[in-house]
Amino acid sequence: MTPKSFLALATATLVAVLLAMVTSSTSNTGNVIADRGESFVSGLAEKANNITSITTVTSDGTTTVTKKGNAFVDASGFPIKDETARQLVTSLALLSIEERKTDVADRHADLELAAPDAKSGAGQRVTLKDSSDRVVADVIAGRREFTVGGTRGGQYVRNASDTQAYLVRGTVNVPSGRSAWFDTSLTSVENAKVLKVTAMAEDKPVFEVSRNGDKLDLTTVPEKRKTDPAKMTRLARLVAPLSFADVRKAKADSKPEGPVLTIEAKDGVKITLTALNKAKGDDNWFRVEAVSSDNASEDLVKKLTEKAKGFEFQLSSRDAELFWWTPNDLTTEAGS
């Protein structure tokens, strides 16, 4: 082969390689964005009104809500906020594909698209079912991506049964924790209306706090100590509002053994909160009851009773610790 022939062949080969590279690049780019603009969960918008079951699996655990009448309820039977279910389903329906990403399962953790029980890179799984118990959507939502999607932003997602990952416009509105599903306020009594707070443990009085003018005071103050105003405020704020962190169906065979706080307020309102467990801890559950001795408060008591009857509630750790306070906890040294 002459040098000229070799040069011609080399030139032709180089051109062929470059053309192949360009063609391959164009083909790959086309594959990546071939689905751009398409709905990630096809047909969900049309099926949204027929969704009867929503299940989320996150690091906080598994939550399933089902439709009862025109509303969704938790497994305990306690109603969830209508907008929570609506926003979650709507956010899934609005997801539109921006581009395909990896289909290699080992790389899912990098996009936080691994299974929810994975040790690292776990995603959040959302499963929607219709009235025939058919799966309408089963999606794992991963890391947020703020380079697409405008004000809504974007997110990495995949179908739970598929390894193919996508970058989509929009984000999945998965409730952040159990309390985010509910209207967690059971009732609310203004601080200034609280007249008395009493604590009992094992049927014995622990302390009594009563209103003295515009403030609350410990009725019996330990020697060489004085009432701590900040602690009085915290006691009053327990019901302003009375909120919970989680809810479950009351167990018929469970017998409350823990401390009891009774809050008496103006207009004859009396709210009693009973801890189920004797020992203090992070998993303390409570029962709530209310009575009224005045017509002015009957509506408040009726609404609270309707919400709380048949359920047990978990309070925040900050609120729960009040049940185990002693007179020393409610006071400071007299000289301080």
XYZ file of C-alpha atoms in Angstrom:
336
model
C 0.000 0.000 0.000
C 1.370 3.383 -1.062
C 1.741 6.203 1.415
C -0.970 8.088 -0.468
C -3.354 5.119 -0.256
C -2.598 4.712 3.459
C -3.285 8.389 4.069
C -6.566 8.149 2.186
C -7.580 5.075 4.188
C -6.595 6.715 7.469
C -8.562 9.807 6.546
C -11.593 7.752 5.584
C -11.334 5.739 8.801
C -11.102 8.908 10.888
C -14.151 10.380 9.172
C -16.068 7.142 9.717
C -15.163 7.096 13.404
C -16.186 10.732 13.837
C -19.478 10.112 12.055
C -20.110 7.089 14.236
C -19.391 9.116 17.353
C -21.740 11.896 16.269
C -24.444 9.412 15.292
C -24.054 7.550 18.590
C -24.132 10.789 20.575
C -27.244 11.971 18.734
C -28.880 8.581 19.239
C -28.054 8.496 22.957
C -29.285 12.047 23.434
C -32.466 11.169 21.624
C -33.023 8.158 23.875
C -32.377 10.206 26.987
C -34.943 12.877 26.149
C -37.322 10.791 24.026
C -39.980 10.873 26.772
C -39.542 14.550 27.648
C -42.820 16.246 28.517
C -44.740 13.003 29.014
C -46.588 12.380 32.278
C -44.567 10.103 34.552
C -47.684 8.398 35.921
C -49.772 8.062 32.808
C -53.516 8.591 33.237
C -53.374 9.417 36.939
C -55.125 12.758 36.504
C -58.174 10.972 35.058
C -58.113 8.277 37.762
C -57.455 10.553 40.756
C -61.057 10.625 41.946
C -61.131 6.825 42.042
C -58.132 6.500 44.388
C -59.252 4.734 47.571
C -55.944 3.743 49.176
C -52.643 5.563 49.675
C -49.589 3.921 51.241
C -46.287 5.630 51.944
C -43.137 3.867 53.105
C -40.429 6.188 54.422
C -37.765 6.233 57.106
C -40.575 7.164 59.537
C -42.388 3.902 58.821
C -45.404 2.801 56.794
C -48.664 4.726 56.687
C -51.785 3.573 54.866
C -54.886 5.728 54.543
C -58.120 4.547 52.960
C -61.183 6.312 51.684
C -64.236 6.168 53.902
C -67.181 7.986 52.427
C -65.840 11.237 51.031
C -62.768 11.394 53.283
C -59.592 9.447 53.969
C -58.887 7.887 57.356
C -55.800 6.446 58.988
C -55.600 2.730 59.868
C -56.795 3.723 63.341
C -59.947 5.237 61.855
C -58.844 8.788 62.686
C -59.459 11.212 59.784
C -56.537 12.724 57.922
C -56.412 16.214 56.451
C -58.169 16.280 53.089
C -55.490 18.486 51.573
C -52.733 16.024 52.537
C -54.153 13.247 50.372
C -55.116 15.662 47.617
C -51.691 17.293 47.439
C -49.912 13.931 47.383
C -52.011 12.518 44.530
C -51.923 15.795 42.601
C -48.145 16.069 42.900
C -47.768 12.597 41.367
C -50.193 13.418 38.565
C -48.251 16.586 37.684
C -44.836 14.922 37.337
C -43.526 15.251 33.786
C -40.447 13.491 32.458
C -37.392 15.635 31.797
C -34.960 12.879 30.871
C -34.011 9.281 31.500
C -31.222 8.521 33.926
C -29.508 5.324 35.003
C -31.170 1.929 34.864
C -28.441 0.320 36.963
C -29.823 -0.713 40.340
C -26.441 -0.318 42.052
C -26.541 3.402 41.253
C -29.990 4.044 42.696
C -28.598 4.967 46.105
C -26.703 7.877 44.524
C -30.055 9.369 43.536
C -31.757 8.314 46.800
C -33.850 5.857 44.823
C -32.947 2.683 46.697
C -35.728 0.762 48.430
C -37.074 2.539 51.563
C -35.474 -0.082 53.831
C -32.004 0.302 52.276
C -29.131 1.197 54.595
C -28.157 4.160 52.433
C -29.706 6.195 49.630
C -33.233 5.098 50.530
C -36.143 6.662 48.679
C -39.766 7.245 49.651
C -42.313 4.846 48.199
C -45.876 5.878 47.366
C -48.492 3.352 46.262
C -51.963 4.333 45.064
C -54.795 1.849 44.588
C -58.312 2.223 43.217
C -61.656 0.876 44.432
C -60.925 -2.465 42.739
C -57.638 -2.737 44.657
C -55.674 -2.251 41.450
C -52.353 -0.432 41.673
C -52.665 2.899 39.898
C -49.193 4.136 40.809
C -46.226 2.676 42.664
C -43.432 5.219 42.710
C -40.163 5.677 44.574
C -39.253 9.338 44.972
C -35.627 10.266 45.458
C -33.316 13.241 45.624
C -34.565 16.711 44.745
C -32.977 18.449 41.769
C -33.211 22.238 41.558
C -31.698 22.698 38.085
C -35.014 21.842 36.390
C -38.651 22.484 37.016
C -38.635 26.245 37.567
C -40.177 27.248 40.898
C -41.452 23.717 41.501
C -38.034 22.156 41.091
C -37.438 18.605 39.990
C -36.780 15.184 41.464
C -35.354 11.769 40.617
C -38.012 9.056 40.531
C -38.589 5.526 39.335
C -41.384 3.014 39.276
C -40.943 0.582 42.164
C -41.023 -2.410 39.816
C -38.507 -0.922 37.359
C -34.802 -0.080 37.570
C -35.072 2.799 35.083
C -34.619 6.138 36.843
C -35.932 9.455 35.560
C -35.444 13.108 36.277
C -38.848 14.769 36.350
C -40.243 18.246 36.652
C -42.212 18.607 39.869
C -41.799 16.912 43.230
C -43.756 14.320 45.205
C -45.435 15.795 48.293
C -44.846 12.915 50.718
C -45.962 13.913 54.248
C -42.937 14.471 56.500
C -43.723 12.227 59.443
C -46.911 10.819 60.915
C -48.171 14.083 62.357
C -48.165 15.711 58.911
C -51.139 13.555 57.903
C -53.461 14.966 60.568
C -54.982 18.098 61.961
C -53.130 17.497 65.216
C -54.933 20.121 67.294
C -57.568 18.416 69.466
C -58.694 21.638 71.129
C -57.355 24.965 72.323
C -57.835 26.841 75.596
C -56.233 30.238 76.056
C -53.511 30.443 78.700
C -55.438 33.128 80.600
C -58.474 30.845 80.890
C -56.605 28.049 82.688
C -57.632 28.189 86.353
C -56.104 25.071 87.821
C -53.788 22.181 86.956
C -53.582 19.135 89.193
C -51.338 16.094 88.899
C -51.973 12.619 90.313
C -49.771 9.529 90.268
C -50.847 6.129 91.589
C -53.995 7.809 92.953
C -51.936 10.215 95.061
C -51.685 13.995 94.545
C -48.337 15.214 93.198
C -48.963 18.943 92.831
C -51.654 21.559 92.337
C -51.277 24.803 90.436
C -53.991 27.459 90.626
C -54.568 30.943 89.254
C -53.617 33.862 91.437
C -54.717 37.005 89.649
C -53.028 37.096 86.238
C -50.595 34.261 86.929
C -50.468 30.633 88.002
C -48.804 29.570 91.257
C -47.941 26.294 92.877
C -50.380 25.881 95.784
C -47.822 24.274 98.082
C -44.245 25.431 97.508
C -41.390 23.338 98.920
C -39.341 25.001 101.649
C -36.671 27.469 100.463
C -38.002 27.362 96.877
C -40.199 29.609 94.732
C -42.525 29.023 91.803
C -40.874 29.027 88.388
C -43.021 31.254 86.088
C -41.687 29.569 82.948
C -42.900 26.172 84.183
C -46.323 27.630 84.982
C -46.545 28.908 81.421
C -45.623 25.504 80.013
C -48.376 23.834 82.033
C -50.958 26.297 80.740
C -49.720 25.944 77.157
C -50.275 22.197 77.209
C -53.827 22.919 76.041
C -53.068 26.003 73.929
C -53.436 24.064 71.728
C -53.620 20.451 72.889
C -51.788 18.728 70.036
C -50.641 15.181 69.341
C -47.751 13.616 67.444
C -49.450 10.320 66.576
C -52.764 8.537 67.037
C -53.960 4.955 67.314
C -57.181 3.118 68.044
C -57.777 2.694 71.779
C -57.059 -0.807 73.009
C -60.061 -2.208 74.844
C -57.923 -4.239 77.251
C -55.359 -1.540 78.078
C -55.568 0.030 81.529
C -53.913 3.417 82.070
C -51.282 3.196 84.801
C -49.483 6.503 84.436
C -49.843 9.995 85.884
C -52.992 12.056 85.343
C -53.109 15.772 84.591
C -56.395 17.619 84.949
C -56.737 21.118 83.526
C -59.665 23.204 84.710
C -60.545 26.339 82.783
C -63.134 29.076 82.720
C -66.658 28.266 81.575
C -66.537 24.978 83.472
C -64.152 23.138 81.125
C -62.277 20.219 82.641
C -59.807 18.267 80.480
C -58.205 15.100 81.837
C -55.147 13.510 80.246
C -54.075 10.086 81.456
C -50.733 8.450 80.623
C -51.054 4.767 79.752
C -47.544 3.894 80.945
C -46.293 4.315 84.468
C -42.707 5.047 83.439
C -41.546 8.099 81.537
C -40.264 7.466 78.028
C -40.405 8.409 74.369
C -43.282 6.046 73.606
C -45.831 7.346 76.084
C -49.440 7.320 74.965
C -52.354 9.166 76.530
C -56.118 9.202 76.717
C -58.046 12.435 76.639
C -61.413 13.135 78.236
C -63.389 16.318 78.788
C -66.462 17.392 80.743
C -68.302 20.676 81.098
C -70.330 22.216 83.921
C -71.348 25.292 81.955
C -73.409 25.753 78.800
C -70.800 28.186 77.450
C -68.231 25.416 77.063
C -70.478 22.592 75.889
C -69.540 23.062 72.245
C -65.791 22.895 72.962
C -66.191 19.788 75.102
C -68.479 18.107 72.574
C -66.015 18.633 69.727
C -63.079 17.396 71.811
C -65.018 14.318 72.929
C -65.997 13.483 69.348
C -62.376 13.720 68.228
C -60.806 11.839 71.124
C -63.338 9.084 71.850
C -61.988 5.649 70.928
C -58.439 6.861 70.327
C -55.129 7.125 72.145
C -52.655 9.881 71.419
C -48.918 10.261 71.556
C -47.777 13.679 72.696
C -44.475 15.304 71.824
C -41.671 14.391 74.242
C -41.644 18.013 75.447
C -45.328 17.888 76.394
C -45.142 14.355 77.772
C -42.463 15.187 80.321
C -44.902 17.482 82.170
C -46.759 14.437 83.479
C -43.754 13.366 85.531
C -42.953 16.777 86.996
C -42.745 17.150 90.773
C -42.998 20.301 92.931
C -39.199 20.597 92.696
C -39.435 20.658 88.897
C -41.947 23.510 89.120
C -39.775 25.652 91.372
C -36.318 27.166 91.702
C -34.197 27.937 94.726
C -35.603 30.915 96.612
C -32.296 32.781 96.430
C -31.845 32.366 92.660
